[in-house]
C-alpha cells in the first residue's frame, strides 16, 4: 500500500501560551507517530508543571484583566462564528491532517471537521439567546440570576476524533466567557496545533486560548491539580477519570467527565431488520470502533438471532479496510501501536469466550500498520470479558435473549451506562424499555444521531455531569442569585432592648 503523507506537515508541535508558540521550559519533547507507518513524523513539546503554570498564568491574566469575559454575548458570538467560518473553509485540510494523525477514514474525518464548525456556530447562537431567571414576590422583592464566567477552564481531550471533541469543549467554554488551557491527547496532537492560528485570525484576544501538549501523567496531572483552574472537563477512559476525580478533590473543582462505555443495542424480533443491521454495523465499526458510544454489545431476540448473526457477519466480512485516505475505506488504521496491541489481545481472548463469525486478526494484504479486521463474536455470555470490558476497536459481541426482562438484565449488566440503542416497532415497549435502561442516552430505531440541544453524558462508570445545550453553559458559568427588596423589610430587632417587638 502506498503511504500517503500530506504536504506541509510541521516537524515540531509547540505549546501556545499567551498567543505565542513556545517550547517546553525543560526542552523535553516526544515523538508523534502516524498509524499507517508507525514511524515518527514530528516531535511535540512535552509539557511539564512549569509549562502548565505559564499557560494558566496567561489564561488567568486574560480572564482578570482582558476584555473577553466582559464582552457582550453578541460580540463573543461574532468571533465564534468567524471561528466556524475558518474551520469550514479548511475542512478538507483538517480532515486530511486528522486522517493522517489518527487513521480515521477520510470521509468520516471530513464529517467530524464539519461538526466542529457547527459546535462553534451552535454555541454562538445559544449564548445570544441565553435568558436567565427572575422571580418576583409582588410588592416585596425581585430575585434574579446573574450569570458570569467561572474562570480558567482546564480541557483534557481524547485521541478519537480529537479536533471535533476539542471543539465540543472549546466552543461552550469560550461562549461563556471563560479562558482556557487545552491539553490534547499525546497520541494525536496534530490538528490541535491548528487552533492557535484559527483563533488569532478570528480575533480571539491573546491568552484566552492556551494549549499545552504532553502526557496525561505530567501535563494533564499538573492542569488538574492547579489551584487557579476551577473547572476540569475531561473526555477519556474511566480509570483516568477516577484519578482526575480524586485529584480535583483538594480544590473542590467543578468536573464534567464523559468516560467509557460498553453500550448495548437491543434488537427485538419485530424490528425492521434491514435498518437494524445497517445501524448496528455502522454503530460499532464507524470511526474504527474507537468511539465511546459504540454499540459494542448487540442483544438479539431468539427468533431472529440466527438470521441476524449470519447477515451481520456477512456484512462485517465485506467492510472495506484499508488506506485511511482512500474515500472507499470504511475502517482505517487504529490510532497507535499500543492501542492496536490492546485490541488484538481482546480479539484473541474473544476466541475463547465466543464463536468467531468474522475477522479475528489482521486483514489480508495489510501486513503493516495498525489494521484490525472487523471482528464479530456470537453466543457471548454476560460473564465474558469481551461482554463486560470496553475494547474501543472494531470488535462486537452478539448475545441472544428470550424475554424482555432478560434483555433488560443483560443490557444493564455492566459497570458502564453511556448509551443504548433499541430496535422495536412496539411503541409502548420502546418507551418503557428505554426508560428502564441504565444509560444516559437512548436512541430508538436509530444509531447515534446527535441533537446539540440535548444533554450528553452517562451514568455509573460512564461519566459525571452532562454537556450539551444550556447544560454546557451552566457548567462554565456561575449563577449568582441577587435579591432586591422593593419595600420595607420587617426584621427582628436583635439587641434593641424592646421586648416582644419584632
Steps between C-alpha positions, in 0.01 A plus 500: 500500500623849416549704815340841446666790682332842485704793379612769742515288814667678792813337636445647844184558703529766770285628782290813453527723807378858511477515121856374439623163378764379745688186592514347845711670764683169541535463119352149536321356197331177394457330164167500319427199276263456211297176531564366150880497508539516881803723450551849648402791278542779757612580852269671747595710799455289812329729748598485866358673808693820426349520151151454641578774754587738217186411305272538801662834587433626147141376511448649846636838390274499193205416725569762768632784286395426142183587311368150427294427815351851487394497135133505416378157388443628147863615475627159612257332262640693203846363575365147549330522161824616340667195657230279347552668162874433518448133589253453215735672255778251571293191580675287238844593629387430855362161394822418316712573808257325735499188284878495480536541877219270620440242224132596471353455152516827308125522434428465872774748594344755265168460676669557836662823374159626390352407838775702668390810308138435595594480870631857490202626302256329735647652816530840334123488449432359844693758700316784323165334571587424864236623745538485876233465763317773689268426794259760637329532836251773407552822691781354707794359307651426161751218483709449188786281382822666390709265286875550476790291362663271753867571418775295340367170364732201467404290197645150458405327176537148355666368185186378321357772273726748685424821309123459530514405867728796572242727337229343714671640810659815357179638350285512817793599722583796278135589440455522877789748534750261655864486404645155439802273518466203262700181550449286189569127490866416452425243227333759272621860550513598132157653438503673841800699380272677251280663764744780583503632143124459460430689823749779428353550153149524646603770746506304826713703746840360593500286813136396472611175332808312617622155404751275676602175335626210705423180683199466724715398795702822469321788326150368564571430865644849554195660339258300714686592821555868421334724761410771244297261282152466656351280225616178334322352201634158407411246234680168520505160660356427841816415696657834409172670589514348847853636548388846389203481735732435794742774401226761460386441858770713666362816336136387470510562125204485269521187286339382180615155398388290206660161551492149356213298365389149412171596346233244409293486184183299567326356194154352549345256255248760377775745399564622147784254453663667201512837676625338822781327312608822328494695823669248728777438246563873467465549875798283590722508189488870408791708633695171506296396804689762700191674635367519854139455389568194281225239522753227566256253663212397276220314676266322258166331568521124447256457206716721274839434662638248248395708201636817657837336580539364147411825326704710743812287454464506121482877498788537746722279284434730203594824678778678312813524717794692365677828435329763718543760222306290245135619482390137454645399839246426773742391777850645513797449729476507880660802657822363650696175537425488874127516432527250215668252734225549758222438247676192361529356851122529531456336159706201614311489830171509312589181316481323838179676612277500191451355152703689239283592199717758322843658522716390787835643393685717253327546163654319205744713303558755777823374649601822676315779677244473779231315304243270662235320296144571620449218748170340601451256787169320557354311798694723742392446864458799729788376714747531211757778516421599141140555618598696812809704404543790261714394203481825298560335167318324214385207716140409587331239720162346402284344772148349477211565739159340545294752699479874543604464864807303399591761239479777759710303748767438235497861388557623856749230602818707451665777701449752220191701409569740216268416208248238390330425169161334480337345193128418514176610336305461827457860616405421859791259540739748339430773754468272804821312422692817414409659831616188687843475336789627712638739239533875472375495140272263309429492128182329382524349150811704422873510544674791676346808338577802718283798575732762652219637718465178700707385799799280421638288782490164671417330826690251714864472379426694182517849634420785732281791395362592160603719211296620205274800455440716804655236726838587352448868570393412855827313553725784385316774692405590856136585557484764770167573666439870567208604723355852476260633760209711372371628832553511876663189638360381832792355690515381858686779688763308689671707770249786488393448862130506406346181628243329287557729202574345169 
